Amino acid sequence: MEHALLAAVRARGLRQWQLAVEARLRESRVSHIIRHGGATAEERQRIAEALGMDEGLLFGRDVNIAAILNAVAGDEPPAAV
């Protein structure tokens, strides 16, 4: 799961601190979520909104990194897989 989030952040061209600002979270918390997962429902929602992506796509049970990268590139709509 955390690898999918990292892929989305990198694909968007954001730095970790930029995501933290846009998601209204502490940078250390964003770092922890990227490395270890464990985001709360509110944190998942804020991060998904900041990235402009579907929460299920980023944090769903069967995360597909290729689908995330396609959604970032605009090749397909950012829907849950």
XYZ file of C-alpha atoms in Angstrom:
81
model
C 0.000 0.000 0.000
C 2.683 2.495 0.957
C 4.497 1.788 -2.315
C 1.398 2.838 -4.224
C 1.240 6.103 -2.311
C 4.922 6.760 -2.968
C 4.405 6.041 -6.675
C 1.506 8.508 -6.810
C 3.462 11.221 -4.988
C 6.456 10.809 -7.291
C 4.301 10.646 -10.421
C 2.605 13.909 -9.439
C 6.047 15.483 -9.080
C 5.424 16.429 -5.465
C 7.812 16.486 -2.566
C 6.752 14.936 0.694
C 6.491 18.340 2.384
C 4.261 19.625 -0.428
C 1.870 16.726 0.054
C 1.870 17.393 3.795
C 0.927 21.039 3.246
C -1.809 20.215 0.731
C -3.213 17.415 2.917
C -2.984 19.548 6.068
C -0.875 16.952 7.884
C 2.496 17.070 9.611
C 5.360 16.138 7.307
C 6.571 13.522 9.786
C 3.129 11.891 9.700
C 3.091 11.826 5.897
C 6.560 10.281 5.959
C 5.391 7.610 8.385
C 2.326 6.822 6.268
C 4.418 6.532 3.102
C 6.962 4.240 4.781
C 4.750 2.149 7.048
C 1.099 2.738 6.153
C -1.429 2.946 8.948
C -3.241 6.106 7.887
C -6.529 6.922 9.569
C -9.672 7.288 7.465
C -9.392 11.082 7.678
C -5.706 11.008 6.694
C -6.463 8.729 3.733
C -9.205 11.108 2.596
C -6.983 14.186 2.920
C -4.094 12.554 1.057
C -6.356 11.303 -1.740
C -7.908 14.769 -2.128
C -4.476 16.422 -2.149
C -3.345 14.060 -4.905
C -6.642 14.389 -6.779
C -7.100 10.626 -6.783
C -9.651 8.119 -5.576
C -8.968 6.941 -2.030
C -9.676 3.333 -3.005
C -7.083 3.501 -5.751
C -4.390 4.610 -3.312
C -5.349 2.666 -0.205
C -7.521 -0.201 -1.442
C -6.936 -3.839 -0.680
C -5.657 -4.748 -4.167
C -3.619 -1.702 -5.089
C -2.405 -1.615 -8.681
C 0.559 0.726 -9.142
C 0.181 0.636 -12.944
C -3.414 1.873 -12.597
C -2.224 4.677 -10.324
C 0.437 5.772 -12.799
C -2.102 5.635 -15.646
C -4.523 7.746 -13.625
C -1.809 10.311 -12.896
C -0.898 10.405 -16.584
C -4.559 10.845 -17.505
C -4.705 7.610 -19.498
C -7.738 6.361 -17.597
C -10.070 7.805 -14.984
C -8.788 7.553 -11.391
C -11.258 4.941 -10.194
C -10.858 2.219 -7.613
C -9.617 -1.157 -8.818
